[in-house]
Each structure stands twice: as C-alpha cells, then as structure tokens.
Amino acid sequence: MAFKTLQVPSSLARPDSCSFTPSNPKSYCYHPKPHSRPQARIATKNRLHSSPVLKCRANPHGCVDDVVQSRQDHQTTEIPIVLHQSVVFPGQTLQLQTVEFRYRIMMHTLLLQERLSFGIIYSGREDDSSRMADVGCMVHVVECDKLVDDRFFLTCVGGDRFRVLEVVRTKPYVIARIQVLTDRDSPDSSNLGCLMQQVEGHLKNVTMLSDKLNWKLVVDHQARQLSRMHSPESFSLVVARLFVEDRSEQQWLLGLDDTAQRLVREGRYLEQRSKYLAAIAAIRDAFGQLSCNEKQ
C-alpha cells in the first residue's frame, strides 16, 4: 500500500477560520495561508520503542505554494500527486504513513524544497494512475515524523480543490499540472439559504432515524448547527464529506463547481437515505411486535 491511512475522527471545525491543537488532532482545520513560504523546524526525538525519529512541523499559515494560493482561474502549477482510496475534502484532517519507496522520495524532495504540500486524488486502486479522478484536493503537511527507515508519518489538512489539466510524468511518482477549482457564481445563489435549510432538514431526519436504529453518526450531536458554522460552499462540502457514504458520489460532489447544484444533489441523496432508514426502522418495529405477540 502506498499510503496507509491512520483513522482520525471527522472534524466539524470551519475550514476557513479555526486552528490546530496538537493535543487534539480532530480540531485541526484548514486556515487560509498568506503568501509566505513554509517554515520547517527539525528536531530529534525518540519514538516507537526509543527509535530515533526526525520531527518536523510546518507552519500551517505558510505551506501553500504562491502559484496555487492565487485563485485566478488562468493560473496553473505542477504538484506531486498521491493516489488514495478515499476522497479528501477541504478542511479535512487526515494522518498518512508513507510505505512505498516512491512516496518516500517525494517527501524527501518536498522537505528539501520547503514545499510541504501535495495533491490527493481518489483512485479505486492506489497504484493505478490510469483510473484516478480528474479532481482532487491539495493537502498541507502540518506535522511529519521521519523514522530511521525513511518512512514518514504525516498529519495533513485539506486545502483547495483542483482540477488536473495534464499528467506531466508518472515516475518515480505522479506529477500533474493542475488548476485551482472554486465554485462559480450560480444563478440560484439567492436560493442558497433555502437549499441549506432543506439539506439541514434531511440531516435531522437521518440523525433521528439513525438514533432510532442505534446507528451512531460521527457528528449527530452537531448536525443541526452545521449551517450556522459554515458558508454555503463550505457547508455543502462538509455534508459531502461527513454524510455521503458512497465514494463515487463524494467524488462527483467534490468535482462540482456550483454550490446550488451540490446542495440539490445532497438533498436528494439524504432524502433517499432517510427513506432507506425509515424502511429498516419499520421492518424492525414489525418484527419486534411479532416477537412480542408470539411470547404472549
């Protein structure tokens, strides 16, 4: 496996306004970065049964390439690409472990260049670049541990979405020319508040039915506050990340450049999900009543 994903609970912090807390990785979230270059500091530390570890932390406020940070549509840049079996979204915190030699080379190169950012693209198989999607998410390394065997443990935070324009090379790792992807102004922008309320209503139904079935949601206790914590675009991306289980659907939502369309699609998905959960709850209730009648 190229990168081993370390499980981290999903974050609800607003991608454009929260901070990093080392003692609580789940509270990490994406900051907009100023145009400064990343500052990395290296220290030696013992870890994993006293094995020497090289510890480096990147300033999350300065780890975006200047070219990528600019949101002008005509600007492009070349970045390393990591193929991953999950869809990564802006603001998402994830921990990765480099295993394959090509990604160890990539991390050495990024550290030398002081460019602690790369792109992650969903692929059904991590070693199959021919099946990778054309839209991915930049991630910024906010902490990395380098072991003596050249493996890296990375804590990353999702940044801007991007669209792949061209694969420049595939060896030793994929390099692609990309363009930052942002939502365009939608004719339905005046209706975004109403769409958010509809999606939030479906979220409440999903949460209620999940509780009834004892299916624990990661963020069920905060589902009602999502629309208050995020802008329409950010809200739609958080919903796609936390409440959409199908990865193909997640990838489709990530690639949309229209907030209204994304909210409409999410509303339909959550409505179908509510109907599915309601059907299961009804069947369970029916069997429960049947069991009670048999005992009587």
PDB file of N, CA and C in Angstrom, residues 126-164:
ATOM      1  N   GLU A 126      -4.668   2.419  -5.433  1.00  0.00           N
ATOM      2  CA  GLU A 126      -3.639   3.422  -5.206  1.00  0.00           C
ATOM      3  C   GLU A 126      -2.492   3.332  -6.196  1.00  0.00           C
ATOM      4  N   ASP A 127      -2.307   2.168  -6.838  1.00  0.00           N
ATOM      5  CA  ASP A 127      -1.183   2.001  -7.751  1.00  0.00           C
ATOM      6  C   ASP A 127      -1.598   2.119  -9.207  1.00  0.00           C
ATOM      7  N   ASP A 128      -2.828   2.581  -9.466  1.00  0.00           N
ATOM      8  CA  ASP A 128      -3.343   2.637 -10.832  1.00  0.00           C
ATOM      9  C   ASP A 128      -3.631   4.081 -11.202  1.00  0.00           C
ATOM     10  N   SER A 129      -2.648   4.753 -11.815  1.00  0.00           N
ATOM     11  CA  SER A 129      -2.822   6.158 -12.175  1.00  0.00           C
ATOM     12  C   SER A 129      -3.787   6.338 -13.332  1.00  0.00           C
ATOM     13  N   SER A 130      -4.053   5.272 -14.095  1.00  0.00           N
ATOM     14  CA  SER A 130      -4.969   5.389 -15.225  1.00  0.00           C
ATOM     15  C   SER A 130      -6.414   5.515 -14.768  1.00  0.00           C
ATOM     16  N   ARG A 131      -6.701   5.191 -13.512  1.00  0.00           N
ATOM     17  CA  ARG A 131      -8.070   5.236 -13.007  1.00  0.00           C
ATOM     18  C   ARG A 131      -8.292   6.398 -12.052  1.00  0.00           C
ATOM     19  N   MET A 132      -7.343   7.290 -11.939  1.00  0.00           N
ATOM     20  CA  MET A 132      -7.502   8.383 -10.993  1.00  0.00           C
ATOM     21  C   MET A 132      -8.505   9.400 -11.528  1.00  0.00           C
ATOM     22  N   ALA A 133      -9.190  10.049 -10.607  1.00  0.00           N
ATOM     23  CA  ALA A 133     -10.168  11.068 -10.980  1.00  0.00           C
ATOM     24  C   ALA A 133      -9.450  12.316 -11.473  1.00  0.00           C
ATOM     25  N   ASP A 134     -10.213  13.225 -12.078  1.00  0.00           N
ATOM     26  CA  ASP A 134      -9.599  14.447 -12.607  1.00  0.00           C
ATOM     27  C   ASP A 134      -9.709  15.623 -11.647  1.00  0.00           C
ATOM     28  N   VAL A 135     -10.356  15.414 -10.499  1.00  0.00           N
ATOM     29  CA  VAL A 135     -10.460  16.459  -9.478  1.00  0.00           C
ATOM     30  C   VAL A 135      -9.961  15.892  -8.155  1.00  0.00           C
ATOM     31  N   GLY A 136      -9.128  16.659  -7.479  1.00  0.00           N
ATOM     32  CA  GLY A 136      -8.599  16.231  -6.190  1.00  0.00           C
ATOM     33  C   GLY A 136      -8.540  17.382  -5.213  1.00  0.00           C
ATOM     34  N   CYS A 137      -7.801  17.175  -4.136  1.00  0.00           N
ATOM     35  CA  CYS A 137      -7.700  18.178  -3.078  1.00  0.00           C
ATOM     36  C   CYS A 137      -6.243  18.324  -2.653  1.00  0.00           C
ATOM     37  N   MET A 138      -5.792  19.569  -2.567  1.00  0.00           N
ATOM     38  CA  MET A 138      -4.473  19.834  -2.013  1.00  0.00           C
ATOM     39  C   MET A 138      -4.482  19.494  -0.525  1.00  0.00           C
ATOM     40  N   VAL A 139      -3.377  18.952  -0.037  1.00  0.00           N
ATOM     41  CA  VAL A 139      -3.217  18.765   1.401  1.00  0.00           C
ATOM     42  C   VAL A 139      -1.909  19.409   1.822  1.00  0.00           C
ATOM     43  N   HIS A 140      -1.907  19.964   3.009  1.00  0.00           N
ATOM     44  CA  HIS A 140      -0.751  20.669   3.539  1.00  0.00           C
ATOM     45  C   HIS A 140      -0.261  19.920   4.774  1.00  0.00           C
ATOM     46  N   VAL A 141       0.990  19.557   4.778  1.00  0.00           N
ATOM     47  CA  VAL A 141       1.582  18.802   5.880  1.00  0.00           C
ATOM     48  C   VAL A 141       1.835  19.754   7.045  1.00  0.00           C
ATOM     49  N   VAL A 142       1.162  19.519   8.141  1.00  0.00           N
ATOM     50  CA  VAL A 142       1.355  20.355   9.323  1.00  0.00           C
ATOM     51  C   VAL A 142       2.250  19.684  10.355  1.00  0.00           C
ATOM     52  N   GLU A 143       2.468  18.389  10.191  1.00  0.00           N
ATOM     53  CA  GLU A 143       3.388  17.688  11.083  1.00  0.00           C
ATOM     54  C   GLU A 143       3.855  16.421  10.396  1.00  0.00           C
ATOM     55  N   CYS A 144       5.146  16.126  10.487  1.00  0.00           N
ATOM     56  CA  CYS A 144       5.645  14.871   9.935  1.00  0.00           C
ATOM     57  C   CYS A 144       6.722  14.297  10.834  1.00  0.00           C
ATOM     58  N   ASP A 145       6.675  12.992  10.975  1.00  0.00           N
ATOM     59  CA  ASP A 145       7.681  12.257  11.739  1.00  0.00           C
ATOM     60  C   ASP A 145       8.420  11.352  10.769  1.00  0.00           C
ATOM     61  N   LYS A 146       9.716  11.474  10.731  1.00  0.00           N
ATOM     62  CA  LYS A 146      10.534  10.628   9.869  1.00  0.00           C
ATOM     63  C   LYS A 146      11.283   9.616  10.717  1.00  0.00           C
ATOM     64  N   LEU A 147      11.079   8.330  10.424  1.00  0.00           N
ATOM     65  CA  LEU A 147      11.750   7.275  11.161  1.00  0.00           C
ATOM     66  C   LEU A 147      13.076   6.934  10.496  1.00  0.00           C
ATOM     67  N   VAL A 148      13.851   6.105  11.171  1.00  0.00           N
ATOM     68  CA  VAL A 148      15.185   5.781  10.667  1.00  0.00           C
ATOM     69  C   VAL A 148      15.129   4.972   9.378  1.00  0.00           C
ATOM     70  N   ASP A 149      14.011   4.297   9.105  1.00  0.00           N
ATOM     71  CA  ASP A 149      13.891   3.517   7.870  1.00  0.00           C
ATOM     72  C   ASP A 149      13.301   4.344   6.733  1.00  0.00           C
ATOM     73  N   ASP A 150      13.273   5.659   6.893  1.00  0.00           N
ATOM     74  CA  ASP A 150      12.816   6.602   5.870  1.00  0.00           C
ATOM     75  C   ASP A 150      11.310   6.611   5.672  1.00  0.00           C
ATOM     76  N   ARG A 151      10.572   5.956   6.530  1.00  0.00           N
ATOM     77  CA  ARG A 151       9.122   6.113   6.469  1.00  0.00           C
ATOM     78  C   ARG A 151       8.738   7.441   7.115  1.00  0.00           C
ATOM     79  N   PHE A 152       7.574   7.964   6.679  1.00  0.00           N
ATOM     80  CA  PHE A 152       7.078   9.224   7.225  1.00  0.00           C
ATOM     81  C   PHE A 152       5.676   9.021   7.789  1.00  0.00           C
ATOM     82  N   PHE A 153       5.422   9.632   8.925  1.00  0.00           N
ATOM     83  CA  PHE A 153       4.072   9.733   9.472  1.00  0.00           C
ATOM     84  C   PHE A 153       3.648  11.188   9.324  1.00  0.00           C
ATOM     85  N   LEU A 154       2.571  11.400   8.585  1.00  0.00           N
ATOM     86  CA  LEU A 154       2.168  12.754   8.226  1.00  0.00           C
ATOM     87  C   LEU A 154       0.809  13.095   8.814  1.00  0.00           C
ATOM     88  N   THR A 155       0.690  14.291   9.327  1.00  0.00           N
ATOM     89  CA  THR A 155      -0.611  14.874   9.651  1.00  0.00           C
ATOM     90  C   THR A 155      -0.870  15.974   8.638  1.00  0.00           C
ATOM     91  N   CYS A 156      -1.946  15.832   7.894  1.00  0.00           N
ATOM     92  CA  CYS A 156      -2.234  16.742   6.781  1.00  0.00           C
ATOM     93  C   CYS A 156      -3.614  17.359   6.948  1.00  0.00           C
ATOM     94  N   VAL A 157      -3.784  18.514   6.336  1.00  0.00           N
ATOM     95  CA  VAL A 157      -5.074  19.202   6.333  1.00  0.00           C
ATOM     96  C   VAL A 157      -5.428  19.553   4.894  1.00  0.00           C
ATOM     97  N   GLY A 158      -6.658  19.253   4.506  1.00  0.00           N
ATOM     98  CA  GLY A 158      -7.101  19.533   3.150  1.00  0.00           C
ATOM     99  C   GLY A 158      -7.179  21.022   2.870  1.00  0.00           C
ATOM    100  N   GLY A 159      -6.726  21.415   1.688  1.00  0.00           N
ATOM    101  CA  GLY A 159      -6.763  22.813   1.272  1.00  0.00           C
ATOM    102  C   GLY A 159      -7.693  23.013   0.093  1.00  0.00           C
ATOM    103  N   ASP A 160      -7.187  23.629  -0.969  1.00  0.00           N
ATOM    104  CA  ASP A 160      -8.007  23.925  -2.139  1.00  0.00           C
ATOM    105  C   ASP A 160      -8.292  22.673  -2.956  1.00  0.00           C
ATOM    106  N   ARG A 161      -9.440  22.668  -3.588  1.00  0.00           N
ATOM    107  CA  ARG A 161      -9.703  21.666  -4.620  1.00  0.00           C
ATOM    108  C   ARG A 161      -8.957  22.058  -5.892  1.00  0.00           C
ATOM    109  N   PHE A 162      -8.708  21.082  -6.741  1.00  0.00           N
ATOM    110  CA  PHE A 162      -8.041  21.386  -8.004  1.00  0.00           C
ATOM    111  C   PHE A 162      -8.521  20.419  -9.084  1.00  0.00           C
ATOM    112  N   ARG A 163      -8.321  20.851 -10.325  1.00  0.00           N
ATOM    113  CA  ARG A 163      -8.622  20.007 -11.478  1.00  0.00           C
ATOM    114  C   ARG A 163      -7.324  19.697 -12.214  1.00  0.00           C
ATOM    115  N   VAL A 164      -7.135  18.445 -12.583  1.00  0.00           N
ATOM    116  CA  VAL A 164      -5.934  18.033 -13.305  1.00  0.00           C
ATOM    117  C   VAL A 164      -6.077  18.411 -14.775  1.00  0.00           C
TER     118      VAL A 164
END
